[in-house]
mmCIF file with all atom_site columns, C-alpha atoms in Angstrom:
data_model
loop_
_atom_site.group_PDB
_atom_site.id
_atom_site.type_symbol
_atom_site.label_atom_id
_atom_site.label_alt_id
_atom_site.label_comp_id
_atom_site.label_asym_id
_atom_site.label_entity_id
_atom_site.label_seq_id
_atom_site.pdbx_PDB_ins_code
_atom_site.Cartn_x
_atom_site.Cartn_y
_atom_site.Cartn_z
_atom_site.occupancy
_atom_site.B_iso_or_equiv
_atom_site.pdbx_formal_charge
_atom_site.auth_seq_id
_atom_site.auth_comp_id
_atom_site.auth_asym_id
_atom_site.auth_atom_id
_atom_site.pdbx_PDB_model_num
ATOM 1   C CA . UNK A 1 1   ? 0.000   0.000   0.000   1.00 68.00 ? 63  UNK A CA 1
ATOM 2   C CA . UNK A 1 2   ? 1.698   3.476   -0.885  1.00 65.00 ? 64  UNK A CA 1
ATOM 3   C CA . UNK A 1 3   ? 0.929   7.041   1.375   1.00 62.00 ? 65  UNK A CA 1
ATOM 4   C CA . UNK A 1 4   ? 0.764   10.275  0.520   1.00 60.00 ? 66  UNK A CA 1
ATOM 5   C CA . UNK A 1 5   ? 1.599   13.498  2.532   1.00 52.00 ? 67  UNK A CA 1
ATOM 6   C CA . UNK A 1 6   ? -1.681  14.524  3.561   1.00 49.00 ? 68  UNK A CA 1
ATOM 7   C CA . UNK A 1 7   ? -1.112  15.421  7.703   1.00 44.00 ? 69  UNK A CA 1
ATOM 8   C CA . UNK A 1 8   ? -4.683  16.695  7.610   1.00 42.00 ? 70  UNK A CA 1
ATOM 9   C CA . UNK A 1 9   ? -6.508  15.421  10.627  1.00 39.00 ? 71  UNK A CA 1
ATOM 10  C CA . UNK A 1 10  ? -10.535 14.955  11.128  1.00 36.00 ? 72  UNK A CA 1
ATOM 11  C CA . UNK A 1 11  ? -12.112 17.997  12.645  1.00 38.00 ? 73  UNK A CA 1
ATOM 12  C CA . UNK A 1 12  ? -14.264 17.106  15.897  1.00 42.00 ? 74  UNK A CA 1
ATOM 13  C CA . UNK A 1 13  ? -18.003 16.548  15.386  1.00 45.00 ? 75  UNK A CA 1
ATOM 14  C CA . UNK A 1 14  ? -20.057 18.365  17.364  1.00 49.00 ? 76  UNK A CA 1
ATOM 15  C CA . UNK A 1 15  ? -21.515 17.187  20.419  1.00 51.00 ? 77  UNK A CA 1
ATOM 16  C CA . UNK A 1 16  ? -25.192 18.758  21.091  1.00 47.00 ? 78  UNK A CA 1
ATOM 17  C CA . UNK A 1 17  ? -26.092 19.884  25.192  1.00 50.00 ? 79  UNK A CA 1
ATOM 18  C CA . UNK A 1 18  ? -29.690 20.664  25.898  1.00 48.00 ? 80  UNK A CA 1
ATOM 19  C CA . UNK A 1 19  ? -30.120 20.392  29.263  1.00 55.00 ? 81  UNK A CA 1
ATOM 20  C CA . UNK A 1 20  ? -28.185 16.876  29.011  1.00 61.00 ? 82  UNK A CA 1
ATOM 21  C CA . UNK A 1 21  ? -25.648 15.889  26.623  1.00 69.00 ? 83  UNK A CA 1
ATOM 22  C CA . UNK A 1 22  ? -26.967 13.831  23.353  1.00 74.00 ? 84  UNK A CA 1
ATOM 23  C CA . UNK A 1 23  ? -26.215 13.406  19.699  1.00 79.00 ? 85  UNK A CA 1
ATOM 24  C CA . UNK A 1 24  ? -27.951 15.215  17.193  1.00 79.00 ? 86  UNK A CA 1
ATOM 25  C CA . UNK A 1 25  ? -27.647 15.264  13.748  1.00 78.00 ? 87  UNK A CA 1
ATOM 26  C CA . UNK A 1 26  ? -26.652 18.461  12.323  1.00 81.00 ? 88  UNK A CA 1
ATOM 27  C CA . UNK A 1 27  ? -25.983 18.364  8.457   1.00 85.00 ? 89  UNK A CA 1
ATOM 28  C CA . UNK A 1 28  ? -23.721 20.825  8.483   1.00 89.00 ? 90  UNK A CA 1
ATOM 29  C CA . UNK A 1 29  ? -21.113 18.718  10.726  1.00 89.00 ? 91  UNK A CA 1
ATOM 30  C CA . UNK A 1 30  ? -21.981 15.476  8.752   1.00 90.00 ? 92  UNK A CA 1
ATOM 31  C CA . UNK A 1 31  ? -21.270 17.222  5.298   1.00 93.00 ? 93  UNK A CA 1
ATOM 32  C CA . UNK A 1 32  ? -17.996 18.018  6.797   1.00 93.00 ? 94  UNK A CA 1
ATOM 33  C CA . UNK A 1 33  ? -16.704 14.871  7.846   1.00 94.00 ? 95  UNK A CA 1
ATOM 34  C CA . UNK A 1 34  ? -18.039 13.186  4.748   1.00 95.00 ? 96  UNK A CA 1
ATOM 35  C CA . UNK A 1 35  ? -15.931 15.963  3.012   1.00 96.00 ? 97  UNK A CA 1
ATOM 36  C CA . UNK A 1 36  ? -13.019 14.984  4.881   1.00 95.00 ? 98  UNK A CA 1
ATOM 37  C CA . UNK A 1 37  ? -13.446 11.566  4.726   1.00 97.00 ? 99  UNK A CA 1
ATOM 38  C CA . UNK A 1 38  ? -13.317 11.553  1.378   1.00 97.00 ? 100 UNK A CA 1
ATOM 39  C CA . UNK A 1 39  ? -10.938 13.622  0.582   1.00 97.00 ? 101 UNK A CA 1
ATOM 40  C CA . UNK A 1 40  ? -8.457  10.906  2.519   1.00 97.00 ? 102 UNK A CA 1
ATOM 41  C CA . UNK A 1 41  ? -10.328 8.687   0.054   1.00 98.00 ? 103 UNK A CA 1
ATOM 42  C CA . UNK A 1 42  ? -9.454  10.428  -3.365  1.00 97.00 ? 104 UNK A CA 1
ATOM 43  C CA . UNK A 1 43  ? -5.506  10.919  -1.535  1.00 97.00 ? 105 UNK A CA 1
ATOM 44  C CA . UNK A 1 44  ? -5.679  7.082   -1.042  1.00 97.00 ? 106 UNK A CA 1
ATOM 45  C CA . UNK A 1 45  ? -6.569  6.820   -4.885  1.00 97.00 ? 107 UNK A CA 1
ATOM 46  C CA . UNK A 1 46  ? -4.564  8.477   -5.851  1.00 96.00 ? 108 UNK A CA 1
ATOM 47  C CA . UNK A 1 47  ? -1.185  6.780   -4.183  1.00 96.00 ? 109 UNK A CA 1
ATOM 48  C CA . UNK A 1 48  ? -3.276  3.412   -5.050  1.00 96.00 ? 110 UNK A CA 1
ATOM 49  C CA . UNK A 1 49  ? -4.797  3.665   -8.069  1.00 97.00 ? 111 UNK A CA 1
ATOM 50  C CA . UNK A 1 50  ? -5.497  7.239   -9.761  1.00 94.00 ? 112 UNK A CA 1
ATOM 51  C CA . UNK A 1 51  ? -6.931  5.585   -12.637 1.00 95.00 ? 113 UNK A CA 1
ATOM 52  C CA . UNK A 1 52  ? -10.383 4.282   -11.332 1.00 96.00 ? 114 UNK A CA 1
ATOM 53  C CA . UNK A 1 53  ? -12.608 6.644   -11.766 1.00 96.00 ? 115 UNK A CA 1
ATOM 54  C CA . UNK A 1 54  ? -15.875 7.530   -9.709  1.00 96.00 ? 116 UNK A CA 1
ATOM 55  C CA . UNK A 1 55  ? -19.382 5.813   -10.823 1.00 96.00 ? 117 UNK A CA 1
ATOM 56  C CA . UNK A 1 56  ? -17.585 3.739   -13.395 1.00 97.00 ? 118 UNK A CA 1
ATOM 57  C CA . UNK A 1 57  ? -15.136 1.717   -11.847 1.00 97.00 ? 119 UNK A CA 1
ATOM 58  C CA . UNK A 1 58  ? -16.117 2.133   -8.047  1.00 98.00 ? 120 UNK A CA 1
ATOM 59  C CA . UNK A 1 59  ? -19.010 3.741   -6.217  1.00 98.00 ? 121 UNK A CA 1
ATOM 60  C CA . UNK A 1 60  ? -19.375 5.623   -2.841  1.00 97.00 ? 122 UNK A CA 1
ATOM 61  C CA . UNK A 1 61  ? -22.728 4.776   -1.023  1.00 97.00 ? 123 UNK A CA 1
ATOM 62  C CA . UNK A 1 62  ? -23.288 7.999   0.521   1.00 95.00 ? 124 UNK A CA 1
ATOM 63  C CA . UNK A 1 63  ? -26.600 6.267   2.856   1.00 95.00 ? 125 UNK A CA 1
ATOM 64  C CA . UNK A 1 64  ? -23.409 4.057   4.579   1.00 97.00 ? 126 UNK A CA 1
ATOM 65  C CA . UNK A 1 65  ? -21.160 6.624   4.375   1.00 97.00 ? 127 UNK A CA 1
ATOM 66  C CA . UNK A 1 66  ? -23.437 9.026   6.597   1.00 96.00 ? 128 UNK A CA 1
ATOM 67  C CA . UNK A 1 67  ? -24.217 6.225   8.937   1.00 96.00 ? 129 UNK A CA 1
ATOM 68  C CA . UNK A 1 68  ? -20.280 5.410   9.704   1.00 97.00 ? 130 UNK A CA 1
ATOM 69  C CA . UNK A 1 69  ? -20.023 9.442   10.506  1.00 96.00 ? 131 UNK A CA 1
ATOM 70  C CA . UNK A 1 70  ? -23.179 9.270   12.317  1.00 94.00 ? 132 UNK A CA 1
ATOM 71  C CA . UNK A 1 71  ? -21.783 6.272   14.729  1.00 94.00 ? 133 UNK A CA 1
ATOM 72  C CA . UNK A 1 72  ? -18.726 7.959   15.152  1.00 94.00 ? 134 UNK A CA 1
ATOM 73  C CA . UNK A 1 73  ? -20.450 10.604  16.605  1.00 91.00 ? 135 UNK A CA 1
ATOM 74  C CA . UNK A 1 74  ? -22.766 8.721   18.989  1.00 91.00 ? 136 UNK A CA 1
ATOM 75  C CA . UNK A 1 75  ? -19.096 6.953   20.549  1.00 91.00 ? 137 UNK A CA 1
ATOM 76  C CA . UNK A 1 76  ? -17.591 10.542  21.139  1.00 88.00 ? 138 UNK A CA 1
ATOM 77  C CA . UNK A 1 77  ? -21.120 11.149  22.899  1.00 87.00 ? 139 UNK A CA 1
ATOM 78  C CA . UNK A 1 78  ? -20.782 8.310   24.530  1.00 87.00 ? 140 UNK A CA 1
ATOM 79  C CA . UNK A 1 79  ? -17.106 8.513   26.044  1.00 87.00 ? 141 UNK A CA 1
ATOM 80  C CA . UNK A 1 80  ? -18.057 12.456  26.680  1.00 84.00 ? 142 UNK A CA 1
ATOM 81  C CA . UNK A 1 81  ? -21.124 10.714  29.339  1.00 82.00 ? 143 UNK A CA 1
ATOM 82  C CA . UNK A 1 82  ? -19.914 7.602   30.548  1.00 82.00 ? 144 UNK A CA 1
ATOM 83  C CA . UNK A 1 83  ? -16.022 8.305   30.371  1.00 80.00 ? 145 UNK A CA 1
ATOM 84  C CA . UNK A 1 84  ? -16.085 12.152  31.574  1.00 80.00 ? 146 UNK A CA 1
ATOM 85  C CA . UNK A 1 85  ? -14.031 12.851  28.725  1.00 78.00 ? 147 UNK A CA 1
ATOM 86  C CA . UNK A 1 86  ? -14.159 15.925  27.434  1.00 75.00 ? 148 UNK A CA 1
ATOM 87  C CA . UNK A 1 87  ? -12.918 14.500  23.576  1.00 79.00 ? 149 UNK A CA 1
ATOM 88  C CA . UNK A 1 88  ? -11.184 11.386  22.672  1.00 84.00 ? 150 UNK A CA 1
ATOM 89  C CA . UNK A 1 89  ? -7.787  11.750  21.402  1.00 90.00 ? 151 UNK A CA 1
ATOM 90  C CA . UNK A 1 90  ? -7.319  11.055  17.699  1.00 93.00 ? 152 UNK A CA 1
ATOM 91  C CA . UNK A 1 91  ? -5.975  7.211   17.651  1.00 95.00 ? 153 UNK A CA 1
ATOM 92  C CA . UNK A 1 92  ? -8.961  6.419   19.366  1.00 94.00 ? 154 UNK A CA 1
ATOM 93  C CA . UNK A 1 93  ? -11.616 8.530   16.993  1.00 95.00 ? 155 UNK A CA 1
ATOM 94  C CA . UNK A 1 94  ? -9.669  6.921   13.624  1.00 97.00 ? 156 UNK A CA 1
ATOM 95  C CA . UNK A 1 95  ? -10.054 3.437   14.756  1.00 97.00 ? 157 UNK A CA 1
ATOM 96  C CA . UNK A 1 96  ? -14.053 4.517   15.379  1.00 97.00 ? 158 UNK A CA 1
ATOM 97  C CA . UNK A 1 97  ? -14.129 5.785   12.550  1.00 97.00 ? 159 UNK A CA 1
ATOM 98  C CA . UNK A 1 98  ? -12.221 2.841   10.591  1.00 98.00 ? 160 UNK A CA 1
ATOM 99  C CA . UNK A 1 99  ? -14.242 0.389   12.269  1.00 98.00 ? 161 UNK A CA 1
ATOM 100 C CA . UNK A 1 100 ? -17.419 1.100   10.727  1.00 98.00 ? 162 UNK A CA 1
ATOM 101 C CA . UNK A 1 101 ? -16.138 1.821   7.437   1.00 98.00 ? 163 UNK A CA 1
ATOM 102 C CA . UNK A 1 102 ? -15.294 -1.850  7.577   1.00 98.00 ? 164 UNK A CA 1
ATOM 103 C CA . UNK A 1 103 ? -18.440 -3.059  8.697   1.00 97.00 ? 165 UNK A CA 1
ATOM 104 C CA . UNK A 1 104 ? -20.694 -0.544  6.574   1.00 98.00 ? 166 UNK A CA 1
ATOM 105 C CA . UNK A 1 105 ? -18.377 -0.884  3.613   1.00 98.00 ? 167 UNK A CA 1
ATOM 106 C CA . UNK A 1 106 ? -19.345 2.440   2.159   1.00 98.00 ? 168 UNK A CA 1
ATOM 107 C CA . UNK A 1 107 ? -16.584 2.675   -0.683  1.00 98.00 ? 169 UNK A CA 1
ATOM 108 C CA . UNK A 1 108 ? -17.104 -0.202  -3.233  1.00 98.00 ? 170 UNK A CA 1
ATOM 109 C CA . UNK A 1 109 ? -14.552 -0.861  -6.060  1.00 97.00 ? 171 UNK A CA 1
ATOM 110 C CA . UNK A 1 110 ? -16.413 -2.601  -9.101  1.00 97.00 ? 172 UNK A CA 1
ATOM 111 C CA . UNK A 1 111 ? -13.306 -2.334  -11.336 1.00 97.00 ? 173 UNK A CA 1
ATOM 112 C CA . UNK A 1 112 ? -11.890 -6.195  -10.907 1.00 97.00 ? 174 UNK A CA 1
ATOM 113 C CA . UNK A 1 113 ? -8.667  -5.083  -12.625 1.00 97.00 ? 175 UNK A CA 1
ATOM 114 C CA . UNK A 1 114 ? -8.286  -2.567  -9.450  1.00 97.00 ? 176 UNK A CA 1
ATOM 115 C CA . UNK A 1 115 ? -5.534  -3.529  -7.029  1.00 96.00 ? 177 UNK A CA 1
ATOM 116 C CA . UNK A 1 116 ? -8.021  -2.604  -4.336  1.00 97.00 ? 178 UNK A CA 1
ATOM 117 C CA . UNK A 1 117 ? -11.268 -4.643  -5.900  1.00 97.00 ? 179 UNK A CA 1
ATOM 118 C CA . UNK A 1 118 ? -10.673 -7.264  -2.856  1.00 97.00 ? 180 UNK A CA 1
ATOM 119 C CA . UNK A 1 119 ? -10.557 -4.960  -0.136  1.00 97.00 ? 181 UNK A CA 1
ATOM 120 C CA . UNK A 1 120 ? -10.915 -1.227  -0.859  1.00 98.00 ? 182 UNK A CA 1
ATOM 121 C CA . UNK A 1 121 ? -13.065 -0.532  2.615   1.00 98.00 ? 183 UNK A CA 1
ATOM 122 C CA . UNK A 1 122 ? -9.948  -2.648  4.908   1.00 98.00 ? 184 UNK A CA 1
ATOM 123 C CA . UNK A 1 123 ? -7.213  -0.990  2.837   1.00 98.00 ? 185 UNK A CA 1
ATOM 124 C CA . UNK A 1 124 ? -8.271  2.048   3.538   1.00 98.00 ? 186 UNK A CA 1
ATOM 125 C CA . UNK A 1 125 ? -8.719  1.668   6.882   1.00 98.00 ? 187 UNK A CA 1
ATOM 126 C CA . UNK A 1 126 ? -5.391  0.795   7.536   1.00 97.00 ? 188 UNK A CA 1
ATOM 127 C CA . UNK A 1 127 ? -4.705  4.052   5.160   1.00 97.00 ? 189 UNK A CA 1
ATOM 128 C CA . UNK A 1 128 ? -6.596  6.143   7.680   1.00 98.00 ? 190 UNK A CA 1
ATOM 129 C CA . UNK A 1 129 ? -4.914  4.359   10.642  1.00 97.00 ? 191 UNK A CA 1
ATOM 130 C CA . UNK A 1 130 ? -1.212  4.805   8.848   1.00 97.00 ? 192 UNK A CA 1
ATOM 131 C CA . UNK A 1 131 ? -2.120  8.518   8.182   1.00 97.00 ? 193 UNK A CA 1
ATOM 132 C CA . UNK A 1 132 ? -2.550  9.692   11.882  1.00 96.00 ? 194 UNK A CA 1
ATOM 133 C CA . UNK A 1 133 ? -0.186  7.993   13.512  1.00 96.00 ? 195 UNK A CA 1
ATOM 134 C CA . UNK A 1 134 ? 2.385   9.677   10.637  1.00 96.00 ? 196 UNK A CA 1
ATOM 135 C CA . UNK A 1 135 ? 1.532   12.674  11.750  1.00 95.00 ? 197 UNK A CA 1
ATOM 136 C CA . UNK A 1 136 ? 1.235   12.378  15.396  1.00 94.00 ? 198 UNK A CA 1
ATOM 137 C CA . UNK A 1 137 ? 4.884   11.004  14.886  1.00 95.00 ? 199 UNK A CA 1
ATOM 138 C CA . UNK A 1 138 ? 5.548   13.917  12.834  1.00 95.00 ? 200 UNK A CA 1
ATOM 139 C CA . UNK A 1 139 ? 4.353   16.521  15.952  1.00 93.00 ? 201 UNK A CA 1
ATOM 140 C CA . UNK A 1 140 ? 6.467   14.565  18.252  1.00 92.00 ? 202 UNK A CA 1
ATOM 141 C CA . UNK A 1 141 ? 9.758   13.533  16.827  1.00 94.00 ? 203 UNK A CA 1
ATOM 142 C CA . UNK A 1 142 ? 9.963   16.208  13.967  1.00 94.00 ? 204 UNK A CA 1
ATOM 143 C CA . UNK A 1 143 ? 13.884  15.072  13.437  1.00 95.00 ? 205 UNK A CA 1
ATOM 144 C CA . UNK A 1 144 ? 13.085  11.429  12.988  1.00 95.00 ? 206 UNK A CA 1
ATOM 145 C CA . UNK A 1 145 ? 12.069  9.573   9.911   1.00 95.00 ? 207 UNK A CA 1
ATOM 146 C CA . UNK A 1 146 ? 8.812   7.803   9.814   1.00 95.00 ? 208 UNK A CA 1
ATOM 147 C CA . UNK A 1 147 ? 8.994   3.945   8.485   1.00 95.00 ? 209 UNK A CA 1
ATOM 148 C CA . UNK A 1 148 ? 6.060   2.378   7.111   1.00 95.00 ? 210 UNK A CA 1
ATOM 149 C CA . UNK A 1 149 ? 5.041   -1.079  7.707   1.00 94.00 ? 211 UNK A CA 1
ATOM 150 C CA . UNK A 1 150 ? 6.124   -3.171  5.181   1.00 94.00 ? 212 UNK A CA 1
ATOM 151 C CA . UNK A 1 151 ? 3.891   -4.351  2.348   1.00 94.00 ? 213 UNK A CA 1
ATOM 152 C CA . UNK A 1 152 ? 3.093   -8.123  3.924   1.00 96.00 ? 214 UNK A CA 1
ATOM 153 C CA . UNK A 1 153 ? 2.372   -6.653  7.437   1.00 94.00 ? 215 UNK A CA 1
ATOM 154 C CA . UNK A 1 154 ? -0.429  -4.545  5.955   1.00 95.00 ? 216 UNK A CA 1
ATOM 155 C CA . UNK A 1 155 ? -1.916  -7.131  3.820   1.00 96.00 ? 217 UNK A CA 1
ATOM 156 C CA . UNK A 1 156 ? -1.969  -9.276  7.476   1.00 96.00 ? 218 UNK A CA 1
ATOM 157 C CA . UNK A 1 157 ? -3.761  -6.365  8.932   1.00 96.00 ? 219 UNK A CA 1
ATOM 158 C CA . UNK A 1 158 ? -6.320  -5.611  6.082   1.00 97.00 ? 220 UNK A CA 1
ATOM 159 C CA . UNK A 1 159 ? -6.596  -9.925  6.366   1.00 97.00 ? 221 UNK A CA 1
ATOM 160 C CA . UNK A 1 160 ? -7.590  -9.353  10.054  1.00 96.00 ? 222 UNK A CA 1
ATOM 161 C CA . UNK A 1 161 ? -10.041 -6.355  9.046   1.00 97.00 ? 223 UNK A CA 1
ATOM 162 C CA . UNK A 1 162 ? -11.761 -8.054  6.420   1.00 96.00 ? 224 UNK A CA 1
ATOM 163 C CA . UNK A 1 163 ? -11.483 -11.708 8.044   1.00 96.00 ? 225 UNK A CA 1
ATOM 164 C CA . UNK A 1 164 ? -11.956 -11.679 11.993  1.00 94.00 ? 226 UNK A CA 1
ATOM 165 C CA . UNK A 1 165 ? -14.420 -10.413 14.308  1.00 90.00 ? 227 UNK A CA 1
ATOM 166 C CA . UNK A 1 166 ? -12.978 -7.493  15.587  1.00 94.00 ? 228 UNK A CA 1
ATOM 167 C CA . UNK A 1 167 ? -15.005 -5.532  17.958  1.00 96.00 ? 229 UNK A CA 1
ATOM 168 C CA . UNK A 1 168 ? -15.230 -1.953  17.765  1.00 95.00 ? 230 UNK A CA 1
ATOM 169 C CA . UNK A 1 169 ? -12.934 -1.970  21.239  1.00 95.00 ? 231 UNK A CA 1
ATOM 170 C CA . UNK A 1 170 ? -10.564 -4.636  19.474  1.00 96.00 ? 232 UNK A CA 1
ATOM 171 C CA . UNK A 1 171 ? -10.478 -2.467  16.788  1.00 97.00 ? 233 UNK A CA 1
ATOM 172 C CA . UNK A 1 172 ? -9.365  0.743   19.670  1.00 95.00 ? 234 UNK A CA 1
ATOM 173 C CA . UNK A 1 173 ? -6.997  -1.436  21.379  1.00 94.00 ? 235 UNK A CA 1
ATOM 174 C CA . UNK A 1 174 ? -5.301  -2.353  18.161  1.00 95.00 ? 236 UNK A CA 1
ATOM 175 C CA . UNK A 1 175 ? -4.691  0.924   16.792  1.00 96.00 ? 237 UNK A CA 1
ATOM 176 C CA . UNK A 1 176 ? -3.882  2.246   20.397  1.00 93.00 ? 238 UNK A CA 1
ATOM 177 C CA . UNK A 1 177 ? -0.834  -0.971  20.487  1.00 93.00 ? 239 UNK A CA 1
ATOM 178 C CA . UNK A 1 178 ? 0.147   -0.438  17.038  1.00 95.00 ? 240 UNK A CA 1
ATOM 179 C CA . UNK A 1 179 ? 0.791   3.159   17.485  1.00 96.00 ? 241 UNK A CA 1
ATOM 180 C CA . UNK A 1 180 ? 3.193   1.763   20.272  1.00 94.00 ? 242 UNK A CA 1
ATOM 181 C CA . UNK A 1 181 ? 5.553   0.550   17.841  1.00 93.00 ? 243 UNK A CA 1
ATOM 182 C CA . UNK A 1 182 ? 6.201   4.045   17.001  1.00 95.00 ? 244 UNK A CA 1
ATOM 183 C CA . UNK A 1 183 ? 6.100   5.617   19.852  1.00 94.00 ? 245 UNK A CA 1
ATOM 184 C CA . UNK A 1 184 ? 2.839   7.473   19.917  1.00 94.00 ? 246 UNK A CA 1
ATOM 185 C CA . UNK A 1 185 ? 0.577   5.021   21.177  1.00 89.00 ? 247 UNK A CA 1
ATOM 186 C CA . UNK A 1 186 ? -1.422  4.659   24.127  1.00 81.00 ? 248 UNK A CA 1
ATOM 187 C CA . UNK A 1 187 ? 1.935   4.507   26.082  1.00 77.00 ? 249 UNK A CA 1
ATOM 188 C CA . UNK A 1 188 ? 2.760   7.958   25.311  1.00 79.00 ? 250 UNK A CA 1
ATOM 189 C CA . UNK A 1 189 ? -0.867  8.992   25.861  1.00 76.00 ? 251 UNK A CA 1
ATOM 190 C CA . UNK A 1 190 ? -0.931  8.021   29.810  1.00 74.00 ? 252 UNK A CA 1
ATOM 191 C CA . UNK A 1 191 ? 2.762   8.793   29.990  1.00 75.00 ? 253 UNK A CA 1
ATOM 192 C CA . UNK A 1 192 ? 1.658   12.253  29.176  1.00 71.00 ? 254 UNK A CA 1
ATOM 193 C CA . UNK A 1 193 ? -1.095  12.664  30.418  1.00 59.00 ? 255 UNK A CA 1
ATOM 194 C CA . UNK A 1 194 ? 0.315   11.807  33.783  1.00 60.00 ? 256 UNK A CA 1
ATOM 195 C CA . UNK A 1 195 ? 3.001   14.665  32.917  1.00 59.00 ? 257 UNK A CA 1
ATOM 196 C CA . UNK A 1 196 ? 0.171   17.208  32.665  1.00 54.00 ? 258 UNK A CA 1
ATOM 197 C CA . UNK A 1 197 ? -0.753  16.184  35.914  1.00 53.00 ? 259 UNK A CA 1
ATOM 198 C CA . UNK A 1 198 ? 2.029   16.662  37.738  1.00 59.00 ? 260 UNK A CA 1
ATOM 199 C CA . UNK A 1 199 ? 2.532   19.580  36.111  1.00 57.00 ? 261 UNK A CA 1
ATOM 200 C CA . UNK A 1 200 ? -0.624  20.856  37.522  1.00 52.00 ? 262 UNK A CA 1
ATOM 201 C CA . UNK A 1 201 ? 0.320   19.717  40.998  1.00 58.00 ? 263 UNK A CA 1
ATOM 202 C CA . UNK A 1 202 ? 3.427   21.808  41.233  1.00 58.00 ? 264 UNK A CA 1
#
């Protein structure tokens, strides 16, 4: 699988208070992430395979695609209630968000010469997954180079998307580990958030 250099990251969806705090839909938000979503989506074509072209060699079923956005949004409503967190940090969101695009399957490659006919919804994914933790690693070692996974360790990932029942908390705890390996996982997450604290205690 080949990357590009997008370091854009998903903006936040909204989270709706009246009086409690709940999800609503507002259109405005879910036009936005479907915007960004896909715009990962055309950079992922493009280092994949810029020659399939839209409605006539694979298809985007916008329905799906709302609903994955839409599910996102309920989690970070969720972990706002039940977790007291005021947002979830971004490895967590992306493997949300990564999740249901593999259950949903919202991006579907008709095109059976396409490298990514088999899997375009996994292969994406790990895309997604890839793309953050580049540029968290980016933010926090600016002087190091970043080293992709090589080429059979993907296609064992996108195997275990596509093939095994991960839950949507597998699916957390995976990214979370995987982001170990470089350093920005959920090691560094608890590692700094217990800095902040301590910081605050002084």
């Amino acid at each position: 699988m080949k990357y590009d250099n997008n370091d854009n990251q998903y903006s936040n969806t909204r989270l709706m208070v009246d009086g409690y705090i709940t999800y609503t839909d507002v259109q405005e938000d879910l036009d936005t992430e479907r915007d960004y979503v896909i715009s990962y989506w055309n950079a992922f074509l493009e280092a994949n395979d810029k020659n399939i072209k839209l409605n006539n060699d694979y298809y985007i079923h916008e329905r799906n695609l709302f609903e994955v956005i839409r599910r996102l949004g309920k989690r970070e409503v969720y972990y706002k209630v039940f977790h007291k967190l005021p947002e979830i940090n971004e490895l967590k969101r992306t493997a949300i968000l990564c999740y249901w695009i593999n259950t949903l399957k919202p991006f579907m490659v008709v095109n059976p010469d396409s490298p990514l006919y088999n899997s375009p919804n996994e292969t994406f994914s790990m895309y997604l997954i890839m793309s953050v933790i580049r540029s968290l690693y980016a933010e926090i070692y600016p002087n190091k180079k970043f080293e992709y996974p090589t080429d059979a360790h993907v296609a064992d990932m996108v195997y275990n998307f596509k093939y095994c029942d991960l839950s949507r908390e597998a699916t957390i705890s995976f990214v979370e580990t995987f982001a170990d390996n470089y350093g920005v996982g959920i090691g560094y997450i608890i590692n700094n958030i217990n800095a902040q604290k301590e910081e605050r205690e002084t």
